[in-house]
Amino acid sequence: MSSNYGPKAVPKLSHDIKQDSQGSKCLIPMGITNENVSKNFQISRQKQDNFAALSYQKAERAVKQNLFKDEILPIEITQNQEEEDDDDEDDDEKGEGTSNGKHEVKKILVSKDEGPRPNVTSESLSKLKSSFNGTTHAGNASQISDGASLCLLCTRKMANELNLPILGKYVATSVVGVPPEIMGVGPAYAIPSLLKKIGLCKNDITFFEINEAFAGQCIYCIEKLGLDLNKVNPRGGAIALGHPLGCTGARQVATLMRELKEGEFGVVSMCIGTGMGAASLFIKE
């Protein structure tokens, strides 16, 4: 589990930046920036809970249909369990166990994400307590999770020489700056910049993988861009799947490559703490 959250996740800023009225806003906690977006653009808690529930429901459906199977590498781990768990009826399903003093050492095959929860509804989310005295809470924000993801990017010539399967083509990226106190709006400005750069419009894009850092900021970006909700995170997003820092972008690409059909365009985008947005375009081959 990563400990790089909260104050530890904020980069070290110089004294001059901290003293600057705008630069100091880079230290605003991410949850507060979502409260700012939600308040400034009148995004209600109910709307955020509806969006979050949909993310869980899409992820639950995708898991049941084994849609993530081809993008997840199963990893075997060992886990120590207390003796009181010895009679657990599910032990046989988790893996083989051997006695080791006061603990039982078990080998477990991790083959799917632990984030998606079944039967989540906006009603069940409405019962959760607000985390920042506003509309944001644990159920409509991205899950703090751990993970690793890898994308191999190389020239077509090298891929052919190494006999590697080519899943898609990377085309371009745009990075923009936005006010740090509402950093979640980043994709709403990075995506238009990207599309302008490559001469496409939003209707040319089959799917958008927009990171769900928070429901409020993601809703803003979708509505600001006028996107079809069915084209955004069709298999669920970070609210349901989790948001391991440094991993999510590669995970989004892996998911997008399996959502697209040959010749279709897809966009990956996310907001970035301290006030940025990034978006990249890919073509499925």
Short mmCIF file of C-alpha atoms in Angstrom, two decimals:
data_model
loop_
_atom_site.label_atom_id
_atom_site.label_comp_id
_atom_site.label_asym_id
_atom_site.label_seq_id
_atom_site.Cartn_x
_atom_site.Cartn_y
_atom_site.Cartn_z
CA MET A 1 0.00 0.00 0.00
CA SER A 2 1.43 3.34 -0.99
CA SER A 3 1.94 5.94 1.73
CA ASN A 4 2.28 8.73 -0.81
CA TYR A 5 -1.05 10.34 0.00
CA GLY A 6 -2.14 13.45 1.82
CA PRO A 7 0.65 15.92 2.67
CA LYS A 8 3.30 13.47 1.43
CA ALA A 9 1.83 13.60 -2.07
CA VAL A 10 2.40 17.35 -2.39
CA PRO A 11 5.66 18.28 -4.13
CA LYS A 12 8.18 20.40 -2.26
CA LEU A 13 7.63 24.03 -3.14
CA SER A 14 10.07 26.87 -2.74
CA HIS A 15 9.51 29.55 -0.13
CA ASP A 16 8.69 32.10 -2.84
CA ILE A 17 5.95 29.91 -4.32
CA LYS A 18 4.45 29.23 -0.90
CA GLN A 19 4.33 32.97 -0.23
CA ASP A 20 2.71 33.74 -3.58
CA SER A 21 -1.08 34.11 -3.49
CA GLN A 22 -1.52 31.84 -6.51
CA GLY A 23 1.38 29.47 -5.93
CA SER A 24 0.25 28.68 -2.39
CA LYS A 25 -2.98 27.27 -3.82
CA CYS A 26 -0.96 24.31 -5.10
CA LEU A 27 -1.02 23.05 -1.50
CA ILE A 28 -4.82 22.84 -1.32
CA PRO A 29 -5.89 19.23 -0.55
CA MET A 30 -7.46 17.43 -3.50
CA GLY A 31 -10.73 16.85 -1.67
CA ILE A 32 -11.12 20.57 -1.10
CA THR A 33 -10.48 21.29 -4.77
CA ASN A 34 -13.41 19.02 -5.61
CA GLU A 35 -15.57 20.86 -3.10
CA ASN A 36 -14.60 24.07 -4.90
CA VAL A 37 -15.60 22.64 -8.28
CA SER A 38 -18.88 21.28 -6.91
CA LYS A 39 -19.75 24.56 -5.21
CA ASN A 40 -18.63 26.88 -8.03
CA PHE A 41 -20.51 24.96 -10.69
CA GLN A 42 -23.53 23.86 -8.64
CA ILE A 43 -22.98 20.10 -8.80
CA SER A 44 -25.18 18.57 -6.11
CA ARG A 45 -24.29 15.63 -3.91
CA GLN A 46 -27.18 13.64 -5.36
CA LYS A 47 -25.83 14.16 -8.85
CA GLN A 48 -22.39 13.04 -7.71
CA ASP A 49 -23.82 9.99 -5.96
CA ASN A 50 -25.78 9.04 -9.08
CA PHE A 51 -22.60 9.28 -11.15
CA ALA A 52 -20.58 7.27 -8.61
CA ALA A 53 -23.22 4.54 -8.41
CA LEU A 54 -23.16 4.27 -12.20
CA SER A 55 -19.37 3.83 -12.10
CA TYR A 56 -19.74 0.96 -9.63
CA GLN A 57 -22.53 -0.62 -11.67
CA LYS A 58 -20.54 -0.43 -14.91
CA ALA A 59 -17.49 -1.95 -13.21
CA GLU A 60 -19.59 -4.69 -11.62
CA ARG A 61 -21.04 -5.57 -15.02
CA ALA A 62 -17.59 -5.56 -16.65
CA VAL A 63 -16.17 -7.86 -13.95
CA LYS A 64 -19.04 -10.33 -14.38
CA GLN A 65 -18.42 -10.35 -18.13
CA ASN A 66 -14.66 -10.91 -17.61
CA LEU A 67 -13.88 -7.77 -19.62
CA PHE A 68 -10.80 -7.00 -17.52
CA LYS A 69 -9.33 -10.51 -17.84
CA ASP A 70 -7.02 -9.73 -20.77
CA GLU A 71 -5.53 -6.64 -19.12
CA ILE A 72 -4.79 -8.12 -15.69
CA LEU A 73 -1.74 -10.28 -15.01
CA PRO A 74 -2.56 -12.72 -12.18
CA ILE A 75 -0.01 -12.54 -9.36
CA GLU A 76 0.47 -15.12 -6.62
CA ILE A 77 1.10 -13.70 -3.15
CA THR A 78 1.58 -15.18 0.30
CA GLN A 79 -0.52 -13.99 3.18
CA ASN A 80 -0.32 -14.66 6.90
CA GLN A 81 -3.64 -15.21 8.63
CA GLU A 82 -4.45 -15.53 12.30
CA GLU A 83 -5.38 -18.97 13.61
CA GLU A 84 -8.93 -17.80 14.31
CA ASP A 85 -9.49 -17.72 10.55
CA ASP A 86 -8.66 -21.43 10.18
CA ASP A 87 -12.30 -22.45 10.06
CA ASP A 88 -13.20 -19.94 7.35
CA GLU A 89 -15.41 -21.72 4.82
CA ASP A 90 -13.80 -19.76 2.02
CA ASP A 91 -10.25 -20.94 2.79
CA ASP A 92 -10.28 -23.63 0.10
CA GLU A 93 -11.22 -21.06 -2.52
CA LYS A 94 -8.39 -18.69 -1.57
CA GLY A 95 -5.51 -21.13 -1.90
CA GLU A 96 -3.41 -23.74 -0.17
CA GLY A 97 -2.39 -23.15 3.45
CA THR A 98 0.36 -24.45 5.68
CA SER A 99 0.62 -24.14 9.45
CA ASN A 100 3.31 -21.80 10.74
CA GLY A 101 3.12 -21.36 14.50
CA LYS A 102 0.39 -18.90 15.40
CA HIS A 103 -0.26 -18.00 11.78
CA GLU A 104 -1.34 -19.87 8.70
CA VAL A 105 0.61 -19.02 5.56
CA LYS A 106 -1.60 -19.00 2.49
CA LYS A 107 -0.84 -18.62 -1.17
CA ILE A 108 -3.43 -16.51 -2.93
CA LEU A 109 -3.81 -15.83 -6.64
CA VAL A 110 -4.84 -12.21 -7.21
CA SER A 111 -6.53 -12.09 -10.61
CA LYS A 112 -9.00 -9.22 -10.35
CA ASP A 113 -9.31 -5.78 -8.85
CA GLU A 114 -10.63 -5.57 -5.30
CA GLY A 115 -12.19 -2.13 -5.73
CA PRO A 116 -15.52 -2.87 -7.46
CA ARG A 117 -18.30 -3.48 -4.98
CA PRO A 118 -21.61 -5.12 -5.92
CA ASN A 119 -25.08 -3.65 -5.52
CA VAL A 120 -24.00 -0.03 -5.02
CA THR A 121 -26.79 2.49 -5.55
CA SER A 122 -27.14 6.22 -5.15
CA GLU A 123 -29.38 5.48 -2.16
CA SER A 124 -26.67 3.45 -0.41
CA LEU A 125 -24.09 6.16 -1.16
CA SER A 126 -26.38 8.84 0.25
CA LYS A 127 -25.92 7.31 3.71
CA LEU A 128 -22.17 7.96 3.78
CA LYS A 129 -20.76 10.83 5.81
CA SER A 130 -19.23 13.79 4.05
CA SER A 131 -15.44 13.93 4.26
CA PHE A 132 -15.00 17.71 3.93
CA ASN A 133 -18.29 19.10 5.26
CA GLY A 134 -19.62 19.29 1.72
CA THR A 135 -20.65 16.89 -1.04
CA THR A 136 -17.52 14.72 -1.30
CA HIS A 137 -17.30 11.42 0.55
CA ALA A 138 -15.62 8.01 0.33
CA GLY A 139 -18.24 6.67 -2.07
CA ASN A 140 -18.09 9.37 -4.75
CA ALA A 141 -14.32 9.86 -4.76
CA SER A 142 -11.61 7.65 -6.24
CA GLN A 143 -10.52 4.84 -3.97
CA ILE A 144 -7.09 5.01 -2.36
CA SER A 145 -5.62 1.80 -3.69
CA ASP A 146 -2.38 0.14 -4.64
CA GLY A 147 -1.47 -1.23 -8.04
CA ALA A 148 1.02 -1.45 -10.88
CA SER A 149 0.51 -1.07 -14.59
CA LEU A 150 2.71 -1.10 -17.66
CA CYS A 151 2.46 0.19 -21.21
CA LEU A 152 5.18 -0.60 -23.75
CA LEU A 153 5.61 2.26 -26.21
CA CYS A 154 8.05 1.84 -29.09
CA THR A 155 8.45 2.42 -32.81
CA ARG A 156 6.56 0.21 -35.21
CA LYS A 157 9.88 -0.92 -36.68
CA MET A 158 11.11 -2.19 -33.31
CA ALA A 159 7.79 -3.88 -32.55
CA ASN A 160 7.96 -5.75 -35.85
CA GLU A 161 11.61 -6.70 -35.34
CA LEU A 162 10.80 -8.12 -31.89
CA ASN A 163 7.61 -9.76 -33.18
CA LEU A 164 5.51 -7.90 -30.62
CA PRO A 165 1.72 -7.62 -31.02
CA ILE A 166 0.68 -4.06 -31.85
CA LEU A 167 -2.47 -3.12 -29.95
CA GLY A 168 -2.72 0.47 -31.06
CA LYS A 169 -1.00 3.65 -32.12
CA TYR A 170 -0.19 6.57 -29.85
CA VAL A 171 -0.88 9.84 -31.68
CA ALA A 172 -0.46 12.92 -29.50
CA THR A 173 -0.76 14.48 -26.03
CA SER A 174 -1.82 17.91 -24.76
CA VAL A 175 -1.06 19.28 -21.31
CA VAL A 176 -2.72 22.46 -20.04
CA GLY A 177 -2.65 24.57 -16.91
CA VAL A 178 -5.76 25.39 -14.85
CA PRO A 179 -6.32 27.15 -11.52
CA PRO A 180 -4.93 24.85 -8.81
CA GLU A 181 -7.90 25.43 -6.52
CA ILE A 182 -10.16 23.75 -9.12
CA MET A 183 -7.56 21.41 -10.62
CA GLY A 184 -10.26 18.81 -11.39
CA VAL A 185 -11.43 20.78 -14.43
CA GLY A 186 -8.19 19.85 -16.23
CA PRO A 187 -9.67 17.35 -18.74
CA ALA A 188 -12.28 19.92 -19.83
CA TYR A 189 -9.44 22.02 -21.24
CA ALA A 190 -6.86 19.38 -22.16
CA ILE A 191 -9.23 17.40 -24.38
CA PRO A 192 -10.23 20.35 -26.63
CA SER A 193 -6.56 21.30 -26.90
CA LEU A 194 -5.72 17.75 -27.99
CA LEU A 195 -8.54 17.51 -30.53
CA LYS A 196 -7.61 20.87 -32.05
CA LYS A 197 -3.99 19.76 -32.35
CA ILE A 198 -4.89 16.65 -34.36
CA GLY A 199 -7.85 18.07 -36.28
CA LEU A 200 -10.61 15.91 -34.82
CA CYS A 201 -13.88 16.67 -33.03
CA LYS A 202 -15.44 14.95 -30.03
CA ASN A 203 -17.82 12.99 -32.28
CA ASP A 204 -14.81 11.30 -33.91
CA ILE A 205 -13.87 9.71 -30.57
CA THR A 206 -15.44 6.35 -29.76
CA PHE A 207 -14.58 6.26 -26.05
CA PHE A 208 -13.14 8.64 -23.46
CA GLU A 209 -11.31 7.23 -20.44
CA ILE A 210 -11.46 10.20 -18.06
CA ASN A 211 -10.04 9.55 -14.61
CA GLU A 212 -12.69 9.79 -11.91
CA ALA A 213 -10.60 11.52 -9.27
CA PHE A 214 -13.90 12.76 -7.85
CA ALA A 215 -17.44 12.53 -9.15
CA GLY A 216 -17.89 16.30 -9.02
CA GLN A 217 -14.92 17.20 -11.19
CA CYS A 218 -15.60 14.39 -13.66
CA ILE A 219 -19.23 15.46 -14.05
CA TYR A 220 -18.09 19.01 -14.71
CA CYS A 221 -15.69 17.89 -17.44
CA ILE A 222 -18.28 15.68 -19.14
CA GLU A 223 -20.91 18.40 -19.13
CA LYS A 224 -18.49 21.17 -20.10
CA LEU A 225 -17.42 19.16 -23.14
CA GLY A 226 -20.95 17.98 -23.93
CA LEU A 227 -19.91 14.33 -24.03
CA ASP A 228 -22.25 11.37 -24.34
CA LEU A 229 -22.10 9.68 -20.92
CA ASN A 230 -22.26 6.27 -22.62
CA LYS A 231 -18.90 7.03 -24.27
CA VAL A 232 -17.15 7.85 -20.99
CA ASN A 233 -15.60 5.07 -18.86
CA PRO A 234 -17.93 2.33 -20.17
CA ARG A 235 -16.36 -0.22 -17.81
CA GLY A 236 -16.33 2.04 -14.77
CA GLY A 237 -13.67 4.42 -13.53
CA ALA A 238 -11.44 5.15 -10.57
CA ILE A 239 -14.37 5.60 -8.19
CA ALA A 240 -15.06 1.88 -8.57
CA LEU A 241 -11.71 0.53 -9.75
CA GLY A 242 -9.34 2.59 -7.60
CA HIS A 243 -6.73 5.25 -8.30
CA PRO A 244 -3.16 4.09 -7.52
CA LEU A 245 -0.99 7.17 -8.00
CA GLY A 246 1.40 6.73 -10.91
CA CYS A 247 -0.49 3.70 -12.21
CA THR A 248 -3.84 5.01 -13.38
CA GLY A 249 -2.77 6.47 -16.72
CA ALA A 250 -1.30 3.17 -17.92
CA ARG A 251 -4.36 1.32 -16.59
CA GLN A 252 -6.62 3.63 -18.57
CA VAL A 253 -4.67 2.92 -21.76
CA ALA A 254 -4.86 -0.84 -21.16
CA THR A 255 -8.61 -0.60 -20.68
CA LEU A 256 -9.14 1.70 -23.66
CA MET A 257 -7.27 -0.64 -26.02
CA ARG A 258 -9.78 -3.36 -25.21
CA GLU A 259 -12.83 -1.14 -25.51
CA LEU A 260 -11.98 0.07 -29.01
CA LYS A 261 -12.42 -1.78 -32.28
CA GLU A 262 -9.98 -1.62 -35.17
CA GLY A 263 -9.63 1.88 -36.57
CA GLU A 264 -11.48 3.61 -33.73
CA PHE A 265 -10.12 6.62 -31.81
CA GLY A 266 -9.94 6.79 -28.04
CA VAL A 267 -8.87 9.48 -25.56
CA VAL A 268 -7.29 9.10 -22.12
CA SER A 269 -7.43 12.13 -19.84
CA MET A 270 -7.03 13.15 -16.21
CA CYS A 271 -6.67 16.11 -13.91
CA ILE A 272 -3.39 16.69 -12.10
CA GLY A 273 -2.78 18.16 -8.67
CA THR A 274 -1.31 21.69 -8.55
CA GLY A 275 -3.45 22.70 -11.52
CA MET A 276 -3.03 20.76 -14.76
CA GLY A 277 -4.91 18.57 -17.18
CA ALA A 278 -3.56 16.04 -19.70
CA ALA A 279 -5.13 14.17 -22.60
CA SER A 280 -3.76 11.66 -25.12
CA LEU A 281 -5.16 10.13 -28.30
CA PHE A 282 -4.83 6.48 -29.37
CA ILE A 283 -5.99 4.50 -32.39
CA LYS A 284 -6.84 0.79 -32.12
CA GLU A 285 -5.15 -1.51 -34.62
#
